[in-house]
PDB file of C-alpha atoms in Angstrom:
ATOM      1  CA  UNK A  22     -36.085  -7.729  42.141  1.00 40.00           C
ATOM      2  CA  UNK A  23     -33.320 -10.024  43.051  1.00 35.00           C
ATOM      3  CA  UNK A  24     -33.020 -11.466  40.089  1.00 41.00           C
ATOM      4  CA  UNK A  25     -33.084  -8.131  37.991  1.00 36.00           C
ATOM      5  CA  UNK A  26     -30.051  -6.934  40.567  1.00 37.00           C
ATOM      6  CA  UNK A  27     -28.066  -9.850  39.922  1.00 35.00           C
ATOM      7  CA  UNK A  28     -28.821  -8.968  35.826  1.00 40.00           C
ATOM      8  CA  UNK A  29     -27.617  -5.677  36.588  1.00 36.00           C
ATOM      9  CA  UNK A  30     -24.303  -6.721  38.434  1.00 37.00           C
ATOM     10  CA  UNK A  31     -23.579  -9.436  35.969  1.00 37.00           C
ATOM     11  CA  UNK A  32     -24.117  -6.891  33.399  1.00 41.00           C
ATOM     12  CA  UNK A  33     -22.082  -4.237  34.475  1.00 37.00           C
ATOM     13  CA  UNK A  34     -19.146  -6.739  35.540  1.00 36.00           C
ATOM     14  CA  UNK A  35     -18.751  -7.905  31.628  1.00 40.00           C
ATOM     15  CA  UNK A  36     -18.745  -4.067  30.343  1.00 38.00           C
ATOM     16  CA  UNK A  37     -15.974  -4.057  33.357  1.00 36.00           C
ATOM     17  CA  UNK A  38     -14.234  -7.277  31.790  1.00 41.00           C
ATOM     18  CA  UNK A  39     -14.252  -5.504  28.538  1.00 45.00           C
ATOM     19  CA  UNK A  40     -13.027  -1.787  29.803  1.00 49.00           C
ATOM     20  CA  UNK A  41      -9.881  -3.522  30.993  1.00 68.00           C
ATOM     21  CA  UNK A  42      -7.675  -0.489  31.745  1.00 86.00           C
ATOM     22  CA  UNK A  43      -4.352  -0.636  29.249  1.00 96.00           C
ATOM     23  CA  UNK A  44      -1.040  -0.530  30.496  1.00 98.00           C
ATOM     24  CA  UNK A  45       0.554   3.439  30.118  1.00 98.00           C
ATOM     25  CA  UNK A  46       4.304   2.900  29.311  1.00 99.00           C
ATOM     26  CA  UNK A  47       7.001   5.472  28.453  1.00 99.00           C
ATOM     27  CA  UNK A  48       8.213   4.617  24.824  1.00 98.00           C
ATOM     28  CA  UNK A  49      10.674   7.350  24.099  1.00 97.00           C
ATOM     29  CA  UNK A  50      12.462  10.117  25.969  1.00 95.00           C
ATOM     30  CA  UNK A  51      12.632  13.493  23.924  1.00 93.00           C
ATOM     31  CA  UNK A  52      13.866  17.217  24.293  1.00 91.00           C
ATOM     32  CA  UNK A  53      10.427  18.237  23.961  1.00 88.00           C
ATOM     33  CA  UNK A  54       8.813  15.513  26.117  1.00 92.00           C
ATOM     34  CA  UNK A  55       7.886  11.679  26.818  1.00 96.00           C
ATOM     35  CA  UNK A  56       6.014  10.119  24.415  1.00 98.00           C
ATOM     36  CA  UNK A  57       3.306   7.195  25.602  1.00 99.00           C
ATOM     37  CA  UNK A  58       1.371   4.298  24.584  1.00 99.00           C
ATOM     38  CA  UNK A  59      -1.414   2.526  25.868  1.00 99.00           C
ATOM     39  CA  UNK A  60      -0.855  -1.233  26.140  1.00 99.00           C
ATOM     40  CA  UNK A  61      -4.389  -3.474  25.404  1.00 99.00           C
ATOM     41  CA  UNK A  62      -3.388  -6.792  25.978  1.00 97.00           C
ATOM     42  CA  UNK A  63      -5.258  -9.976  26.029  1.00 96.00           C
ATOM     43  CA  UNK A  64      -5.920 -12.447  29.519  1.00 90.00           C
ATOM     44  CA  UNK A  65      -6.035 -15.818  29.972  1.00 73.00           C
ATOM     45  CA  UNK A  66      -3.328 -16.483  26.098  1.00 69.00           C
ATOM     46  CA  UNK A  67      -1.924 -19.739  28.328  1.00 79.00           C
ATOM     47  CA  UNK A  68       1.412 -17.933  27.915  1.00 83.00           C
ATOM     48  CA  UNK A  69       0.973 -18.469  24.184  1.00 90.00           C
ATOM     49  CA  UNK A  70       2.455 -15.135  21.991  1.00 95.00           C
ATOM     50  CA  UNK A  71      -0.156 -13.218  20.685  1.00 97.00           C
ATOM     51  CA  UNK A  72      -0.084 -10.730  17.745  1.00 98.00           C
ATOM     52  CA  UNK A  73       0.044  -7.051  18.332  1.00 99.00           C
ATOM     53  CA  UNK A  74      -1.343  -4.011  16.671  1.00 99.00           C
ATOM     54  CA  UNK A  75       0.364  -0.297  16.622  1.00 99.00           C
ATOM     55  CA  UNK A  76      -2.410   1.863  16.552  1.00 99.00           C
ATOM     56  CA  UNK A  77      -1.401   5.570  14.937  1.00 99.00           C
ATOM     57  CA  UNK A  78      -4.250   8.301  15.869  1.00 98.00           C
ATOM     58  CA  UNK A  79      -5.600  10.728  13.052  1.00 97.00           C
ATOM     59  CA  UNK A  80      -6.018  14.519  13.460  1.00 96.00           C
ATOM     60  CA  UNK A  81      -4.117  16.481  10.537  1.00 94.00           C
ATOM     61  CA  UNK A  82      -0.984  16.194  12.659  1.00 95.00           C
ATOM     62  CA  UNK A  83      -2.568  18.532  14.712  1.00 94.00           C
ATOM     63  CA  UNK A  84      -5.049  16.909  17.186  1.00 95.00           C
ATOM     64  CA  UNK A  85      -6.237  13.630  18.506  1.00 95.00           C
ATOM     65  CA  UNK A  86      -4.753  11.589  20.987  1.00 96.00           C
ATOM     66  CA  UNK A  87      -3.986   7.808  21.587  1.00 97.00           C
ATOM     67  CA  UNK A  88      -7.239   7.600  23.397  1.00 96.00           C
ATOM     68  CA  UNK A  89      -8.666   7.305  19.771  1.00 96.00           C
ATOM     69  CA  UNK A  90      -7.599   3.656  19.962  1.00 98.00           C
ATOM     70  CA  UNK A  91      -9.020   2.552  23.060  1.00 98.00           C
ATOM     71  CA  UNK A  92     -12.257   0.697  21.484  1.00 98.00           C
ATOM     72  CA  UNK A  93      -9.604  -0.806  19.125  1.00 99.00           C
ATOM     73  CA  UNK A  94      -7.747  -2.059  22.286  1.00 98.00           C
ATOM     74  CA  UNK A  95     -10.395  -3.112  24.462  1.00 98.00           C
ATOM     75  CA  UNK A  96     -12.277  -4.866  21.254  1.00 98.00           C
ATOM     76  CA  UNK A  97      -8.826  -7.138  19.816  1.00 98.00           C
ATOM     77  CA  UNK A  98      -7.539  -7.473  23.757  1.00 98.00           C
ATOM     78  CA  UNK A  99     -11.266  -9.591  24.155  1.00 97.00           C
ATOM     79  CA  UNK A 100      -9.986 -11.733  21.058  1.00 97.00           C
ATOM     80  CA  UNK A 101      -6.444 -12.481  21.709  1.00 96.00           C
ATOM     81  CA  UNK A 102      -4.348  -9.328  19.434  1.00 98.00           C
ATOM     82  CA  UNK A 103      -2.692  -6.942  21.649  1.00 98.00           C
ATOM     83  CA  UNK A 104      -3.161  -3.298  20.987  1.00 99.00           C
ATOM     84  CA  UNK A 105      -0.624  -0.424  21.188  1.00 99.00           C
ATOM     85  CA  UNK A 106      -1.855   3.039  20.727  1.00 99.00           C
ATOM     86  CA  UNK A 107      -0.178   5.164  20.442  1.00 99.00           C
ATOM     87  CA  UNK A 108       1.441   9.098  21.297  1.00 98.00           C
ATOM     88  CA  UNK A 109       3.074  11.091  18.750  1.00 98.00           C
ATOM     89  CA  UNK A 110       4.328  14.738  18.158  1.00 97.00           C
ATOM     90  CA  UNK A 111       2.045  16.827  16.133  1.00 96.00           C
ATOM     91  CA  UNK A 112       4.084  17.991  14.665  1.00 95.00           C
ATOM     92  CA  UNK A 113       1.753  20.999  12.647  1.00 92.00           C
ATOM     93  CA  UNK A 114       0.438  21.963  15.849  1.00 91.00           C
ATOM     94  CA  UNK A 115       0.252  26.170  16.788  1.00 84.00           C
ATOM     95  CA  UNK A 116       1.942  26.779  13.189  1.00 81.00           C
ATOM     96  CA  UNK A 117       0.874  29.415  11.117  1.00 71.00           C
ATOM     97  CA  UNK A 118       0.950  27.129   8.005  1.00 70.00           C
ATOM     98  CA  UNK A 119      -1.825  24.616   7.834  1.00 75.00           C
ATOM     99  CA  UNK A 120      -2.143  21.283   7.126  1.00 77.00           C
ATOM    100  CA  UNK A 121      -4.160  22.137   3.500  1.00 88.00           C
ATOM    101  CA  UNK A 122      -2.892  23.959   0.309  1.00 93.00           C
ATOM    102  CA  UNK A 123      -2.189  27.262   2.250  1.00 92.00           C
ATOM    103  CA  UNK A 124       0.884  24.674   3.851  1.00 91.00           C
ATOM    104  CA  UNK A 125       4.143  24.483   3.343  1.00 93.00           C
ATOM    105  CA  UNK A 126       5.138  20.927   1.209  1.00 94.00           C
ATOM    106  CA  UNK A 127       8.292  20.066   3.058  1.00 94.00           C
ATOM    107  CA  UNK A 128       6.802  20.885   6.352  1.00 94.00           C
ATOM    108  CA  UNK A 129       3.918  18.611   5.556  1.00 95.00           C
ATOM    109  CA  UNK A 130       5.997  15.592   4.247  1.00 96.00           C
ATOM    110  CA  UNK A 131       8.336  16.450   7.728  1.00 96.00           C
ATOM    111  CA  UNK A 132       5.036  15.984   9.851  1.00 96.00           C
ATOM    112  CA  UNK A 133       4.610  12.478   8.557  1.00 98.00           C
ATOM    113  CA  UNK A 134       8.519  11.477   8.345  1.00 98.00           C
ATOM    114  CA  UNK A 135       8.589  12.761  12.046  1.00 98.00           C
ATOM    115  CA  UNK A 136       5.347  10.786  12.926  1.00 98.00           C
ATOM    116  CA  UNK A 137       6.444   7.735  10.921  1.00 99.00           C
ATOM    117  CA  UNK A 138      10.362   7.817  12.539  1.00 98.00           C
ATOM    118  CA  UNK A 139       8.347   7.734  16.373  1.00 98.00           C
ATOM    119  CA  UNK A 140       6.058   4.469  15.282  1.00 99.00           C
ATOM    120  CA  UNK A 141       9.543   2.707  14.191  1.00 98.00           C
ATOM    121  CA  UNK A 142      10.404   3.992  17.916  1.00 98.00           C
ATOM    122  CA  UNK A 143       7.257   2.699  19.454  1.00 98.00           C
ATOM    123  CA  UNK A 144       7.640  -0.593  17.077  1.00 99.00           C
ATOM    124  CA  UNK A 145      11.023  -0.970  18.485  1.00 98.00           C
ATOM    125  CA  UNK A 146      10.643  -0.158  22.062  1.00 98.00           C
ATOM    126  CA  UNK A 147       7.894  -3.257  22.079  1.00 99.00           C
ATOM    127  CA  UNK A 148      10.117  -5.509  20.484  1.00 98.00           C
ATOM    128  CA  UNK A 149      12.315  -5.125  23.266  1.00 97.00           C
ATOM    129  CA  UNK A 150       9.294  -6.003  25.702  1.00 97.00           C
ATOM    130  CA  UNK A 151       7.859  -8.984  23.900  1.00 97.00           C
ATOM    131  CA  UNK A 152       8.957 -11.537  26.600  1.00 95.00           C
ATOM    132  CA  UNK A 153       7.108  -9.515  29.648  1.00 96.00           C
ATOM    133  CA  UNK A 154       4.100  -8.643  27.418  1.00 96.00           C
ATOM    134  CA  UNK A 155       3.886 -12.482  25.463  1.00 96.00           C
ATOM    135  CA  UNK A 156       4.019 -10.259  21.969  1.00 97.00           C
ATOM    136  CA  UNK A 157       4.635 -12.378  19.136  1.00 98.00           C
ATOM    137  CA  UNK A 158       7.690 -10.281  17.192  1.00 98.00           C
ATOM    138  CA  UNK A 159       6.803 -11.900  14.240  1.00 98.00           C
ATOM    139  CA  UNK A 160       3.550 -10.851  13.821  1.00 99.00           C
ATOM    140  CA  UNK A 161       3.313  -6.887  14.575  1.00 99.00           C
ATOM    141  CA  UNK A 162       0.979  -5.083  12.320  1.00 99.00           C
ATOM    142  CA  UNK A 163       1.025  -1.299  12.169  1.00 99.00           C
ATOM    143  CA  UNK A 164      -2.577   0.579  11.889  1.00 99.00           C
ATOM    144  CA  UNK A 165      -3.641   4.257  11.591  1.00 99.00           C
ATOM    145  CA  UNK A 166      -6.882   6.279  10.555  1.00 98.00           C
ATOM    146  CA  UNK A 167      -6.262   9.507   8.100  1.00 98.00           C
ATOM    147  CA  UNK A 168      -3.255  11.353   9.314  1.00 98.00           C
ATOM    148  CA  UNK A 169      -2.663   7.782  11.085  1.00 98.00           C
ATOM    149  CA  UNK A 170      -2.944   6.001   7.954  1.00 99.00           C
ATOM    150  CA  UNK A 171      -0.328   8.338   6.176  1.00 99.00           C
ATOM    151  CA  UNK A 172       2.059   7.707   9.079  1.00 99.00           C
ATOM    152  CA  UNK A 173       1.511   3.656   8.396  1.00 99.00           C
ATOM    153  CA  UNK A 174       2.134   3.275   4.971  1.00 99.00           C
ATOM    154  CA  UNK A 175       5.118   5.417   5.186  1.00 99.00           C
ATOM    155  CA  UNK A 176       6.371   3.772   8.112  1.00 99.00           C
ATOM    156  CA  UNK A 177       5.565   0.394   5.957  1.00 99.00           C
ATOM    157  CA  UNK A 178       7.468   1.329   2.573  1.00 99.00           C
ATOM    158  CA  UNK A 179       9.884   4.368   3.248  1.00 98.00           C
ATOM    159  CA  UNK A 180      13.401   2.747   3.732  1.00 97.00           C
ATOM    160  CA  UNK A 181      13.781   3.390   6.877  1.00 97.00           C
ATOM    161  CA  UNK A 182      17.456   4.403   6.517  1.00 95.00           C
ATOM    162  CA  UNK A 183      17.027   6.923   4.514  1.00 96.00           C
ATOM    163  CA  UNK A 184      14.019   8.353   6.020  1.00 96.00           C
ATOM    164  CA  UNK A 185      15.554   8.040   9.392  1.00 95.00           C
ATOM    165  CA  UNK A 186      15.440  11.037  11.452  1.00 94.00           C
ATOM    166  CA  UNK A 187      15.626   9.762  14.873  1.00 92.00           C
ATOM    167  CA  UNK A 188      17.625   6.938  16.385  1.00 88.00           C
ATOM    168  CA  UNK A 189      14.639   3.926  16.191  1.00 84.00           C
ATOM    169  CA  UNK A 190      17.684   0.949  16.310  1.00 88.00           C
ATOM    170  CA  UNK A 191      14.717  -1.291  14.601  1.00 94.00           C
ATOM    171  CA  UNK A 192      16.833  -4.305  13.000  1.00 94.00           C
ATOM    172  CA  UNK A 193      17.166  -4.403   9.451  1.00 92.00           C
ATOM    173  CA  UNK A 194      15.841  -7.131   8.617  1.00 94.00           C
ATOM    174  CA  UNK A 195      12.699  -6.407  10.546  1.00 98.00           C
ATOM    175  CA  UNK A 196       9.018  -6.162   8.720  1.00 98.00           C
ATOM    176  CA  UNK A 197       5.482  -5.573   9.677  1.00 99.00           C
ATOM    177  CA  UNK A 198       3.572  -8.090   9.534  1.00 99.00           C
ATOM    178  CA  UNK A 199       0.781  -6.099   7.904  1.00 99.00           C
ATOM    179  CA  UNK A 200      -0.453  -2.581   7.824  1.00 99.00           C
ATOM    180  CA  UNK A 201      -4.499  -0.931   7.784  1.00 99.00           C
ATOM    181  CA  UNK A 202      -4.857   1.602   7.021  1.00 99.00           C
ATOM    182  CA  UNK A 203      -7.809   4.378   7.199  1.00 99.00           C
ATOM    183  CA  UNK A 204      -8.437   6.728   4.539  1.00 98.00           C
ATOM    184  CA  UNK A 205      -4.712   7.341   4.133  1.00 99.00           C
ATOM    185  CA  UNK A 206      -2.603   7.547   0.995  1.00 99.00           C
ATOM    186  CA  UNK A 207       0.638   7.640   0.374  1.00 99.00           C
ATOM    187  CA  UNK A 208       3.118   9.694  -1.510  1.00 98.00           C
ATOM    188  CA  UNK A 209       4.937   7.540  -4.389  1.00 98.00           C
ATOM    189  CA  UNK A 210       3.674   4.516  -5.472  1.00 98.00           C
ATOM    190  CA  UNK A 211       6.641   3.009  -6.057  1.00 98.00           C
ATOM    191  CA  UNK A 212       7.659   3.080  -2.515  1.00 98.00           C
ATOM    192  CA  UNK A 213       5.558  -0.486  -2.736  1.00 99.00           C
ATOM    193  CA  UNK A 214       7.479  -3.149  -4.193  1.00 98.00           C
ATOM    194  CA  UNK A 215       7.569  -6.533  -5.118  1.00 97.00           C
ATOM    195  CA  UNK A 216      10.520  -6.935  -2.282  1.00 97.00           C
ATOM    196  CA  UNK A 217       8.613  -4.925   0.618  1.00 98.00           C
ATOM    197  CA  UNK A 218       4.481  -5.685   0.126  1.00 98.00           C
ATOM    198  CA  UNK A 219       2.762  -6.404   2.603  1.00 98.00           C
ATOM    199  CA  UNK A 220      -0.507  -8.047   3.456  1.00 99.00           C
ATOM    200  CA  UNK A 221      -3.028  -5.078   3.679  1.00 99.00           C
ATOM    201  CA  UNK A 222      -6.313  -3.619   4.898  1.00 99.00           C
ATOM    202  CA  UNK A 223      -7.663  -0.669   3.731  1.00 99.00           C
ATOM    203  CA  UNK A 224     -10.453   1.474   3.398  1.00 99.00           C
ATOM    204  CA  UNK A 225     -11.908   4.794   2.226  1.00 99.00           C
ATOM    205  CA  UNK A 226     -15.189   6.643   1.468  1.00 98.00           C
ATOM    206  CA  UNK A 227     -14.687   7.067  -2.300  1.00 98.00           C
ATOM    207  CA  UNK A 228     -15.747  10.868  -2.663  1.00 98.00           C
ATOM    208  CA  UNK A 229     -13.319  11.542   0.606  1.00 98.00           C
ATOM    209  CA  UNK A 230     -13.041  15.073  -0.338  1.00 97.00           C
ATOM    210  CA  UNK A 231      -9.645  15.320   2.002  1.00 96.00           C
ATOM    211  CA  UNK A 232      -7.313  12.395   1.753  1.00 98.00           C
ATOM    212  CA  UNK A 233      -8.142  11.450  -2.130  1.00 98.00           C
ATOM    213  CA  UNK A 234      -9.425   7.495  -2.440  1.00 99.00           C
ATOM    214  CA  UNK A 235      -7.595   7.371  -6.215  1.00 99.00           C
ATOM    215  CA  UNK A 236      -4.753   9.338  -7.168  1.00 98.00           C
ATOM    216  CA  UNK A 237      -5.172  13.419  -6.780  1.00 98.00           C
ATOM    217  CA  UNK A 238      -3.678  16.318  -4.439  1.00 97.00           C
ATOM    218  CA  UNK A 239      -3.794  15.978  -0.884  1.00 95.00           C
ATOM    219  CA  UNK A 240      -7.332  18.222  -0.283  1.00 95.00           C
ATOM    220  CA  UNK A 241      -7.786  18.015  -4.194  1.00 96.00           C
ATOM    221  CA  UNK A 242      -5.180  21.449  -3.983  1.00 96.00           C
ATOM    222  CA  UNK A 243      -4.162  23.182  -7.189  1.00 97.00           C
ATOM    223  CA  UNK A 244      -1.374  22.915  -8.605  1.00 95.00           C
ATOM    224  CA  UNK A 245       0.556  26.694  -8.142  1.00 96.00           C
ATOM    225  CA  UNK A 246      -0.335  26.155  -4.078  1.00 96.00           C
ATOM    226  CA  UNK A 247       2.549  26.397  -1.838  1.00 94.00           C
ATOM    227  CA  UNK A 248       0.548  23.048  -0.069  1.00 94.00           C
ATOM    228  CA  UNK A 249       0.283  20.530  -3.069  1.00 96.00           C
ATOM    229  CA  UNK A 250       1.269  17.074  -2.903  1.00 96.00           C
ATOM    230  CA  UNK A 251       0.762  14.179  -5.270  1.00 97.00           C
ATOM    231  CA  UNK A 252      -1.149  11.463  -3.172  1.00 98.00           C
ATOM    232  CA  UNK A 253      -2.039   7.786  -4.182  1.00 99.00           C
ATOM    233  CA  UNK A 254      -5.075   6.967  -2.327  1.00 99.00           C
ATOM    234  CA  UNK A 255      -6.298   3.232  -0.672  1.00 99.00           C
ATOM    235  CA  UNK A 256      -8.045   2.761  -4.497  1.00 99.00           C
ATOM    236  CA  UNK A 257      -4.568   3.045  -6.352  1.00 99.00           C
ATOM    237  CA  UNK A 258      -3.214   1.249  -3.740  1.00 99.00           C
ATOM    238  CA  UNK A 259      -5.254  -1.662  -3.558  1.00 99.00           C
ATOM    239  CA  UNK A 260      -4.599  -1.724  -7.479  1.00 99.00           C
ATOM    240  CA  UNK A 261      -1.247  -1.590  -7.573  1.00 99.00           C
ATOM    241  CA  UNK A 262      -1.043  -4.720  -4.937  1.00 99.00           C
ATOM    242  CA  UNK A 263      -3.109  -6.500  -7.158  1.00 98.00           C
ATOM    243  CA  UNK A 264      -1.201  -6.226  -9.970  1.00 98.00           C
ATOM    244  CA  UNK A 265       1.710  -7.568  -8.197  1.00 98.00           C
ATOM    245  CA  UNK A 266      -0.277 -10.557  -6.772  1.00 98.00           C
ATOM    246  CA  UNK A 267       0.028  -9.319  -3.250  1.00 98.00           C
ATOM    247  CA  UNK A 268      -2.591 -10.077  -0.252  1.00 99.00           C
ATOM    248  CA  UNK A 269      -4.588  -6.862  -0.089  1.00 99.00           C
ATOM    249  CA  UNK A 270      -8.331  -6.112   1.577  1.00 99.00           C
ATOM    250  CA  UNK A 271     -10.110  -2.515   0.730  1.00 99.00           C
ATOM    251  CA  UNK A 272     -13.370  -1.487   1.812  1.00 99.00           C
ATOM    252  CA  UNK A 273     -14.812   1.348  -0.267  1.00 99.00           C
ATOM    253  CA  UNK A 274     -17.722   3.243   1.086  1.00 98.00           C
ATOM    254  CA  UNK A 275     -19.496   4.153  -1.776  1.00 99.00           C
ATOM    255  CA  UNK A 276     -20.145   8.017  -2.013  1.00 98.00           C
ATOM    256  CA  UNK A 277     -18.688   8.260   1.739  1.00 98.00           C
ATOM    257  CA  UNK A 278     -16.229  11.690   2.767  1.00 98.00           C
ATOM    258  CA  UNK A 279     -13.351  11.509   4.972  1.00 98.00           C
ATOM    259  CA  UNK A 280     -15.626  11.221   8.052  1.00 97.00           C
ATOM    260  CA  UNK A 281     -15.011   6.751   7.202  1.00 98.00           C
ATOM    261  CA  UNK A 282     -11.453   7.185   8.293  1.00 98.00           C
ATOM    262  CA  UNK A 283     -11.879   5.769  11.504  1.00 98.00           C
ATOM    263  CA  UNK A 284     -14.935   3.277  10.665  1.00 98.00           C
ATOM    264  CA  UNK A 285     -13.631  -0.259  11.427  1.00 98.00           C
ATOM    265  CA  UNK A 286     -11.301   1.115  14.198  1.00 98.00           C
ATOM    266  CA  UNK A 287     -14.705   1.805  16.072  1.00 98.00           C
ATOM    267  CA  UNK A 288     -17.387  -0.004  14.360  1.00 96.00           C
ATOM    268  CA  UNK A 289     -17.307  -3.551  12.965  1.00 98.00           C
ATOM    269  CA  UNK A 290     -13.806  -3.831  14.484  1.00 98.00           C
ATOM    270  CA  UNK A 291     -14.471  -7.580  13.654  1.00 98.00           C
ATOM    271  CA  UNK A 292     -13.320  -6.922  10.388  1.00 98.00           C
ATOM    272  CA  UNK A 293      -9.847  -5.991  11.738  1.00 99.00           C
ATOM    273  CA  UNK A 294      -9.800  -8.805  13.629  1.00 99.00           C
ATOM    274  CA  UNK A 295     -10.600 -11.238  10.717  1.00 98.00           C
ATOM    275  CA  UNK A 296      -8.089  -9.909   8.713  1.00 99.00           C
ATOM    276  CA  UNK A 297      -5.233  -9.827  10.963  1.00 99.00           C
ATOM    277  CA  UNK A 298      -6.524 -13.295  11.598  1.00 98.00           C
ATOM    278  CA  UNK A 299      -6.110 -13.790   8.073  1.00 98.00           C
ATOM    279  CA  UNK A 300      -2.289 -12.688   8.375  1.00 99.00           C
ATOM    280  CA  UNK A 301      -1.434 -14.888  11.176  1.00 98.00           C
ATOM    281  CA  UNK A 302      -2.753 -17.791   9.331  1.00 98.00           C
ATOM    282  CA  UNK A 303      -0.681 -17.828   6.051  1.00 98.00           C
ATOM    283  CA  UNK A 304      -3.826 -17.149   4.002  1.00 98.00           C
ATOM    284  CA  UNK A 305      -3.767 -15.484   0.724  1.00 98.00           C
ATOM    285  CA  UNK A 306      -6.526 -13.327  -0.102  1.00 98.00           C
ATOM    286  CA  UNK A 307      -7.716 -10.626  -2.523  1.00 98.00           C
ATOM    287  CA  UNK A 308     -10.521  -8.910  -1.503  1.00 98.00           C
ATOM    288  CA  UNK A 309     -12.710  -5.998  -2.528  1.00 98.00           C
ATOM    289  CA  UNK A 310     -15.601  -5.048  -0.322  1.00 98.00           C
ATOM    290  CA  UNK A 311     -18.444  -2.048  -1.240  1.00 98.00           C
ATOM    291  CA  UNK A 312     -20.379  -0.297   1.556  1.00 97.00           C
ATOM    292  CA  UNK A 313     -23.608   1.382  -0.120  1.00 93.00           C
TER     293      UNK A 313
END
């Protein structure tokens, strides 16, 4: 009985060590309200930098919350990459247009240009902390899962001067150090270039009947709908880095829906952790991986 008490305690003091509580900080001060993160960070780094990961929640810019990244953040914390997650305005939220082809186009690219403008906010409110928080600046990936992943690889590509809409004061000279991204897609392939690539995870359920995995409308809308945009999918993506010789990893889950978007944020997060691993290390790598 003893020694099945001691189990117990043991037991329930590692699931302890590994729900470390994050650190809530205030990241931005708007009209409309404070905006948060949640701060995962790693013990015992021997005051050594460690890398960090921006973690962008999904829900249509609608829903979720940053508490969609908290097995992200507990998981990377226990191997040595910090973990922001973070709050954002949702921006479609109470409207009468939706998110689909009934929406409005330049609302819909405004939802992501607002929620891409707050991670450059978030990105540069923890450069400013790297010193108390031992955050490597130099190695600050950016990571989201559907409406997250949008947000990412705009807030990876777009030039952030032009796209600006709120005052982020990230230097110009300042790049991710890799972005994942979840079932997103982005809206102009040529935001990529040969000048502004970046090592990069992605991954996608190949029939995702939402967020397209090739190159199709956003929701597969037609093209007289008041909603339609043009979106290049993790697929296209991943082919288009290849073709420029760029360090790129895609999953594909093979006759998977949208419901993969947040897959290695939750499950298998080890695959995250290789690859921003990978990053850190100066590796090159081209891989393609297939999920039956």
């Amino acid at each position: 009985m003893k020694q099945l008490t001691l189990s117990l305690c043991l037991a329930f003091f590692a699931c302890v060590l590994f729900a470390q509580e994050p650190i809530t900080l205030t990241y931005a001060k708007l009209p409309d309200g404070d905006l948060e993160l949640d701060l995962y960070l790693p013990q015992n780094t021997d005051n050594v930098p460690t890398p960090l990961v921006v973690f962008v929640h999904g829900g249509g810019f609608s829903g979720g919350n940053r508490s969609g990244g908290a097995n992200l953040g507990q998981y990377l914390a226990q191997n040595g990459v910090a973990v922001a997650s973070i709050s954002y305005t949702l921006y479609m939220k109470g409207r009468t247009q939706d998110w689909s082809c009934d929406g409005i186009l330049p609302e819909k690219i405004k939802a992501i240009q607002i929620a891409a403008n707050q991670t450059w906010l978030a990105t540069n409110f923890l450069l400013g902390k790297t010193e108390t928080y031992r955050i490597d600046p130099s190695q600050i990936f950016i990571a989201g899962s559907s409406a997250g992943g949008e947000t990412v690889l705009h807030a990876a590509f777009w030039d952030r001067q032009q796209m600006q809409l709120l005052q982020h004061e990230l230097p110009q000279d300042f790049r991710y150090a890799g972005v994942i991204s979840g079932a997103g897609a982005i809206m102009d392939l040529n935001l990529i270039t040969a000048d502004n690539a970046l090592p990069t995870m992605l991954f996608h359920g190949d029939s995702d009947p939402v967020v397209p995995y090739g190159t199709a409308a956003h929701h597969y809308c037609p093209p007289n709908a008041s909603g339609w945009l043009m979106l290049f999918g993790s697929r296209s993506i991943a082919d288009h880095l290849s073709s420029m010789e760029e360090n790129y990893l895609i999953s594909s889950f093979v006759g998977g829906g949208h419901e993969f978007a947040g897959h290695y944020f939750n499950q298998e997060i080890d695959v995250i952790d290789s690859f921003v691993k990978l990053v850190v290390q100066g590796a090159s790598f081209k891989m393609e991986m297939t999920v039956d």
